[in-house]
mmCIF file of C-alpha atoms in Angstrom:
data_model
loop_
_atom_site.group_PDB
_atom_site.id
_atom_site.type_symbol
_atom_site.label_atom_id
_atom_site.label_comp_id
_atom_site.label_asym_id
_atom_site.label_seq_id
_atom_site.Cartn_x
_atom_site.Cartn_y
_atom_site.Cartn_z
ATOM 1 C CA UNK A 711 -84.037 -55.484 44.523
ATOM 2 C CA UNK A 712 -84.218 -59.086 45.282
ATOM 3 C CA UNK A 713 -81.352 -61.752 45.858
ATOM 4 C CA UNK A 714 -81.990 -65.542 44.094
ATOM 5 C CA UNK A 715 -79.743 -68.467 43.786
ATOM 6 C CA UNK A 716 -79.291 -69.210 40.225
ATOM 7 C CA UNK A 717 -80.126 -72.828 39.611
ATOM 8 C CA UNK A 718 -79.733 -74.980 35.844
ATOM 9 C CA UNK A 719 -83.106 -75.812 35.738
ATOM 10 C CA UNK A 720 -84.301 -72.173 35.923
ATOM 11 C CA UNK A 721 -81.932 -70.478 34.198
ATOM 12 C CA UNK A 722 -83.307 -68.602 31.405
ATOM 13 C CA UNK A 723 -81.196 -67.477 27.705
ATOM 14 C CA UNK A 724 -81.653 -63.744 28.891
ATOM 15 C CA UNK A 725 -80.044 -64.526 32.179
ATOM 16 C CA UNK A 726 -76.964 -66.120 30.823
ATOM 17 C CA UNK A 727 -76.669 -63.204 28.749
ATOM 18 C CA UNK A 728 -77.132 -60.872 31.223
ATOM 19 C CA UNK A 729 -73.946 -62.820 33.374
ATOM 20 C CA UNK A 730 -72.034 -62.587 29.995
ATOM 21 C CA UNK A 731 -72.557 -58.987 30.017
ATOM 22 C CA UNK A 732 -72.006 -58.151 33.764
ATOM 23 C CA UNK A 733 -68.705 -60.540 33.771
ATOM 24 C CA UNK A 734 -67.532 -58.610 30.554
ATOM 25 C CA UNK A 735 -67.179 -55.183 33.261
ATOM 26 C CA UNK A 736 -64.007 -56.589 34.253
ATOM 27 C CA UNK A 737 -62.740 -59.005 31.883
ATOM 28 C CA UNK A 738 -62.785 -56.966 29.135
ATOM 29 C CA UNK A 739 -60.772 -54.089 30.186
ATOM 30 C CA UNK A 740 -58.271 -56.784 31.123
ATOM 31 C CA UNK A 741 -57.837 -58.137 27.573
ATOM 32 C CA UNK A 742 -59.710 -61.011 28.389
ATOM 33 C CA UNK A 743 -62.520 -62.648 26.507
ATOM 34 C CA UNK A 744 -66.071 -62.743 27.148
ATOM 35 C CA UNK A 745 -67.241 -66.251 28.892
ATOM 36 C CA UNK A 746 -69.670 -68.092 27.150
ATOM 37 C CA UNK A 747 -73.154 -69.149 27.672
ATOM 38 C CA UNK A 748 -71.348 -72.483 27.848
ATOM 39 C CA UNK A 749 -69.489 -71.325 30.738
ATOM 40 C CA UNK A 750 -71.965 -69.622 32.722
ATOM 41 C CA UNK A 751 -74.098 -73.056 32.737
ATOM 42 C CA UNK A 752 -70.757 -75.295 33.386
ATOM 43 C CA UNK A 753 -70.586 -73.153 36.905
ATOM 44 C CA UNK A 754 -73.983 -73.023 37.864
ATOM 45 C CA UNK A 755 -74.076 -77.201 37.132
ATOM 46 C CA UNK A 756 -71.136 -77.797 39.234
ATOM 47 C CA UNK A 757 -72.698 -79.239 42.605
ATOM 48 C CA UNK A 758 -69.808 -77.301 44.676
ATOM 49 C CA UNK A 759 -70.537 -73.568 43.128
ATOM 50 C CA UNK A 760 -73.467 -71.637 44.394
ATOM 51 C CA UNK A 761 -74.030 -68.354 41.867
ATOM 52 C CA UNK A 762 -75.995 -65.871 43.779
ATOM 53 C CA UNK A 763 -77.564 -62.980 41.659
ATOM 54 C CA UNK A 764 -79.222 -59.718 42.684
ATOM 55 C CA UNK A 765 -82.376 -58.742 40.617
ATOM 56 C CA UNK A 766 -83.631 -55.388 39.939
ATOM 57 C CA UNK A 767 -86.765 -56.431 38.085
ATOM 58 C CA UNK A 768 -85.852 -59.309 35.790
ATOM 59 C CA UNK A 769 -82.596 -58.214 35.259
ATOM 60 C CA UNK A 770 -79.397 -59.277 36.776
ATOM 61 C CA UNK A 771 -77.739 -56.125 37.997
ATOM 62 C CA UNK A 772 -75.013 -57.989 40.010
ATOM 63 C CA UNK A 773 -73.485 -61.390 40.761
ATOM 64 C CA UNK A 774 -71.263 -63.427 43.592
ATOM 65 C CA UNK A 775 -70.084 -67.425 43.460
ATOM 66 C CA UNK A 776 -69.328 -69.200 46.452
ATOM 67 C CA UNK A 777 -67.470 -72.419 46.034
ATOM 68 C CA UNK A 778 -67.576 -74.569 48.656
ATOM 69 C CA UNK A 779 -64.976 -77.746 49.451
ATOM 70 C CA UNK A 780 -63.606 -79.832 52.763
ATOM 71 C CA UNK A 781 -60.110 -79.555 53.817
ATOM 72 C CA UNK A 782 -59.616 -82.498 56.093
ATOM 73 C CA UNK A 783 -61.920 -81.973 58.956
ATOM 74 C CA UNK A 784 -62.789 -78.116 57.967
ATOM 75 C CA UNK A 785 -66.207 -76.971 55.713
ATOM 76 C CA UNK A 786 -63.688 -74.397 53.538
ATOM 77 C CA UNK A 787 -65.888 -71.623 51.454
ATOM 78 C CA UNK A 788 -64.365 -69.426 48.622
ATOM 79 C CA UNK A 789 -65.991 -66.296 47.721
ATOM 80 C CA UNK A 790 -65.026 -65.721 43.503
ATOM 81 C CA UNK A 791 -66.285 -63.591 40.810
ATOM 82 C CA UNK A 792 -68.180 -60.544 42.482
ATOM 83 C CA UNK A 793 -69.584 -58.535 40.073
ATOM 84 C CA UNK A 794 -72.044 -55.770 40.113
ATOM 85 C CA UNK A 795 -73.004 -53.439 37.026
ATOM 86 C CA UNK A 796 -71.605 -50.224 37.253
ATOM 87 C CA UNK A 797 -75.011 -47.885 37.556
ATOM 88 C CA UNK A 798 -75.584 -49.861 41.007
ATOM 89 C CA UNK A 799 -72.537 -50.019 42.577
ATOM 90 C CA UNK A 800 -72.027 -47.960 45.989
ATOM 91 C CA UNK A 801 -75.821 -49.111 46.778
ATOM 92 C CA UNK A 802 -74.632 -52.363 49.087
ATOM 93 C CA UNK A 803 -75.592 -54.912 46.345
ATOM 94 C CA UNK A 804 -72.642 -57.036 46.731
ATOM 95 C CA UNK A 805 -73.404 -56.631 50.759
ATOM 96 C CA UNK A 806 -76.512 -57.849 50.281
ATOM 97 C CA UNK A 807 -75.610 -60.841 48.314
ATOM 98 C CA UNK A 808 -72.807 -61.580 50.600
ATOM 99 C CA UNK A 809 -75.352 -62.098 53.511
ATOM 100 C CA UNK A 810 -77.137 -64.357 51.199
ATOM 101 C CA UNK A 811 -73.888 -66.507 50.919
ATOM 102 C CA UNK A 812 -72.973 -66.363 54.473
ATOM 103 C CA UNK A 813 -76.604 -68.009 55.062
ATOM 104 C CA UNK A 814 -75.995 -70.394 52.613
ATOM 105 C CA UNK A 815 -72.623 -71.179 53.669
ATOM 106 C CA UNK A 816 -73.848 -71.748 57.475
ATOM 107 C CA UNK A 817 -76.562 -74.285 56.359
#
């Protein structure tokens, strides 16, 4: 398993399906609709968002957003939409990306 920030310029058709899909785990059973491929590159665009994803192979098997902002004189970090797909949860995926984030937060 390996850990990548997702960036516009590599982001591939099959990834942004792959978010679709792993955002649709909890969405969906709470009547809301699936994002679009519109969406997913609208977040990973915005300068403030970092989308972290873990990889098993080429496929996306879970995924964390850190959005990052100043409140006065503070660096303020929020940690949204953690997601991991349900055959690898209980494995420390989301653990593993949030160490990635922490680093990336720090820097």
């Amino acid at each position: 398993m390996k850990i990548k920030i997702l960036k516009a310029d590599n982001l591939t058709e099959k990834d942004k399906e792959m978010i679709i899909k792993l955002m649709d785990v909890f969405r969906k059973p709470k009547g809301k609709e699936s994002i679009t491929k519109e969406n997913v590159e609208r977040v990973i665009k915005q300068g403030n968002n970092t989308v972290v994803a873990a990889f098993q192979g080429d496929r996306i098997i879970g995924i964390m957003v850190l959005i990052e902002g100043n409140l006065f004189t503070a660096k303020l970090g929020i940690i949204d939409e953690v997601v991991v797909d349900d055959a690898y949860r209980g494995k420390g995926i989301a653990s593993k990306m949030m160490q990635e984030i922490i680093k990336i937060a720090k820097e």
